[in-house]
Structure formats: C-alpha cells, structure tokens
Amino acid sequence: MPITTESWAEQVRAGEVRAISRAVTAIENREPEGEKLLRELFPHTGKAYRVGVTGAPGTGKSTLVDKLAAHYRGQKKTVGIIAVDPSSPFTGGAILGDRVRMQGHATDAGIFIRSMATRGSLGGLAQATSDTALLLDAAGKEFVLVETVGVGQGEIEIVRLADCTLVVLVPGMGDDVQNLKAGLMEIADIFVLNKCDREGADRFEEQLRAILAIAPERGGWHPPVVRTIATENRGISELAREIERFRQHTSGPENRRAREIELWKQRLVELLEQRLIERVTRAGIDEAALASLAERIANRETDPYSAVNEILAKAGIGESK
Ligand SMILES: Nc1nc2c(ncn2[C@@H]2O[C@H](COP(=O)(O)OP(=O)(O)O)[C@@H](O)[C@H]2O)c(=O)[nH]1
Ligand SMILES: [Mg+2]
C-alpha cells in the first residue's frame, strides 16, 4: 500500500533507515514523490552541520570520513555520509571498497551512509547531493559529511553546499604545492595533510604554509593545516577540533545567514534551469529536434536567437515574435 507523503516524512524525521533510503532513491531518480517529500521536510531543515571533504582520488577521503564519523559517533552525535563519485557507477570498485570499509558502522542506527553516482550530468548530481543533504538534515543527522573527488568544476559545486570544506592533500606523488588547483586552494576552510606517515610530509607542509601565509584571509579566517594518518586514526580529534573552531568562527547569525542566502540563490538558478529544460522537453523538443535546429543554424537557415525564441514559444514560455 502506498504511504502518504506526510507519513513518509514522519518516518524520515524519526530517522527510519528504510524511509530515508527510499527517499534518496526517489531523489536520485528525480521522482515527483521525492520533491513532494522534500517540500514537506524543508521546514525541518537547517540544523545539520555539513562538512565537505574533497581532494584527488586516493588521498584518503573515505578513510578520513569514516574515522571522523566514528569520532562523532563516539560523542553520541548522529552522522549522515554522502559519498559522491562521479566516475564510478554504483558497482564500481572504489565505492564497493568504501562500503566494505564502512561496514564497521553497519549496525549503528545513528549513522546513515549512502553512495551516489551520476545518472547523467554532473549538475544533476550536485542537485541530488544537495537534496540528499537536506533529507539527512531533516532526518536529524547532526553532521552530514559529503565526500567528493575534487577535480572539476562540478565537484566544486557539490562542495559549495557545505558549511565547512576540507581539502585533503598528501605528500609526495610529485604534486608540488605550486601545482595545486587554484580552485581547491580557494574553497578550503581547512587543509588536511593526510598520509603523514609518508616521506616528504614536513617539506610539503612547509611549502603549503608558505603559500598560505601570503594568501589573503577570508573573513578573518586563516585556513589551518591539520596533519593526519587516517589509517591509524591519528589527527582525527585535532581535525574535529578545527572543524568546531571554524564552526564557532562562522556561527554568527549574520555570517550563517549570508552563506545560506548565497547558497539558495545558486540553487534557485539551478532549479530554474532544470525546470525550463523539463518544460521544453515536455513540449516535444527532444534531442532530435535540437539537432535539426542546430543543423539549420549551421546552414545559416536561421539564427540561434530566433531558434531559442522558437523553442521557448513552443514550450509556452517566451513571447513569440
Ligand atoms: N599510508 C597511508 N595510507 C592511507 C592513509 N589514509 C588512507 N590511506 C590509504 O589510501 C588508499 C586510498 O584511501 P581512500 O580513503 O579510499 O581514498 P579516497 O579515494 O580519497 O577516498 C587506501 O588504500 C587507504 O588505506 C594514511 O594516512 N596513510
Ligand atoms: Mg573515496
């Protein structure tokens, strides 16, 4: 028997794992029920602290997230984990590895873990991640940890939803600090120097600190560098302490509100784009129709501006000229 949105929302808020799992699936598949549920839940969100964890593949993000989650569970805090890996499908090796590693928590009801994979565009993934974070927030998770591979713009978008962003780096691998992606440097609230059991950690940290010393501070915050050995659970409480320090630093109502407004401004534009595309698609403008329009443009039979107006008019949106 299908349940009502209200009772589903109730179950999610009570933290019922199966209700939450079903909701994540609905969100991922963009089922209308998923959106209805989110509308019902939205008033109960805004309480979770979202920590984004990004960095190159293999830097130890999953291991760190695992240990950080265990640390929070040790303090009786509830935790939600979203592992985003655009490159791996659900059955991919990395995610499977994550699952196996995280099985230590499998019987703990205070933690909810979900891997997400792309079903289409990265933009869609960013949205599904953001919605899942909201869901876990409504489900009462005090911390929501979002792991993502920090390589492209899309992933950085995913991290932007976080209240605090950790950028994970490792010494060695020939990656000089100079070569770090500028984007990664800018989004870091905290740098995690993981695999400090490796050679070259001191030199790498020195270089990093030298660069950070001349980097402009943001809102009175200098991103600290925390050394960890995730596999040995070392540096994790220091990391949690720095996250808490950042949280205190940014907890002023004005600061938090400004971040929220900025986030929703972006999300609104994304939603708008998505809705527009949906309406256009529903009006029968599919891949083939677009292709034939593109061909006409390329042939100079029409121009792109008229073509767009034509599309909008067909979808009943634009003023038809
Ligand atoms: N030596 C060492 N290995 C680590 C450390 N942290 C993680 N690893 C290993 O690095 C590999 C990749 O870790 P994983 O957490 O999957 O990285 P991710 O791809 O960033 O999520 C695994 O084999 C981990 O056991 C560390 O601090 N030191
Ligand atoms: Mg991982």
PDB file of C-alpha atoms in Angstrom, residues 54-61 85 87 94 147-151 168 170 173 195:
ATOM      1  CA  THR A  54      37.338  16.934  -1.274  1.00  0.00           C
ATOM      2  CA  GLY A  55      40.679  16.105  -2.823  1.00  0.00           C
ATOM      3  CA  ALA A  56      42.229  13.982  -5.519  1.00  0.00           C
ATOM      4  CA  PRO A  57      41.361  10.286  -5.791  1.00  0.00           C
ATOM      5  CA  GLY A  58      43.300   8.108  -3.379  1.00  0.00           C
ATOM      6  CA  THR A  59      44.214  10.861  -0.929  1.00  0.00           C
ATOM      7  CA  GLY A  60      42.296   9.051   1.806  1.00  0.00           C
ATOM      8  CA  LYS A  61      38.991  10.943   1.839  1.00  0.00           C
ATOM      9  CA  ASP A  85      31.931   9.660  -7.001  1.00  0.00           C
ATOM     10  CA  SER A  87      33.500   8.477 -12.110  1.00  0.00           C
ATOM     11  CA  ALA A  94      36.038   2.359  -5.204  1.00  0.00           C
ATOM     12  CA  GLU A 147      32.888  13.181   0.189  1.00  0.00           C
ATOM     13  CA  THR A 148      33.623  14.213  -3.376  1.00  0.00           C
ATOM     14  CA  VAL A 149      36.510  13.954  -5.775  1.00  0.00           C
ATOM     15  CA  GLY A 150      37.836  17.455  -6.213  1.00  0.00           C
ATOM     16  CA  VAL A 151      38.831  17.629  -9.814  1.00  0.00           C
ATOM     17  CA  VAL A 168      42.687  16.680   1.539  1.00  0.00           C
ATOM     18  CA  VAL A 170      49.011  14.084   0.562  1.00  0.00           C
ATOM     19  CA  MET A 173      53.284  11.878  -5.718  1.00  0.00           C
ATOM     20  CA  LYS A 195      49.301  10.168   4.887  1.00  0.00           C
TER      21      LYS A 195
END
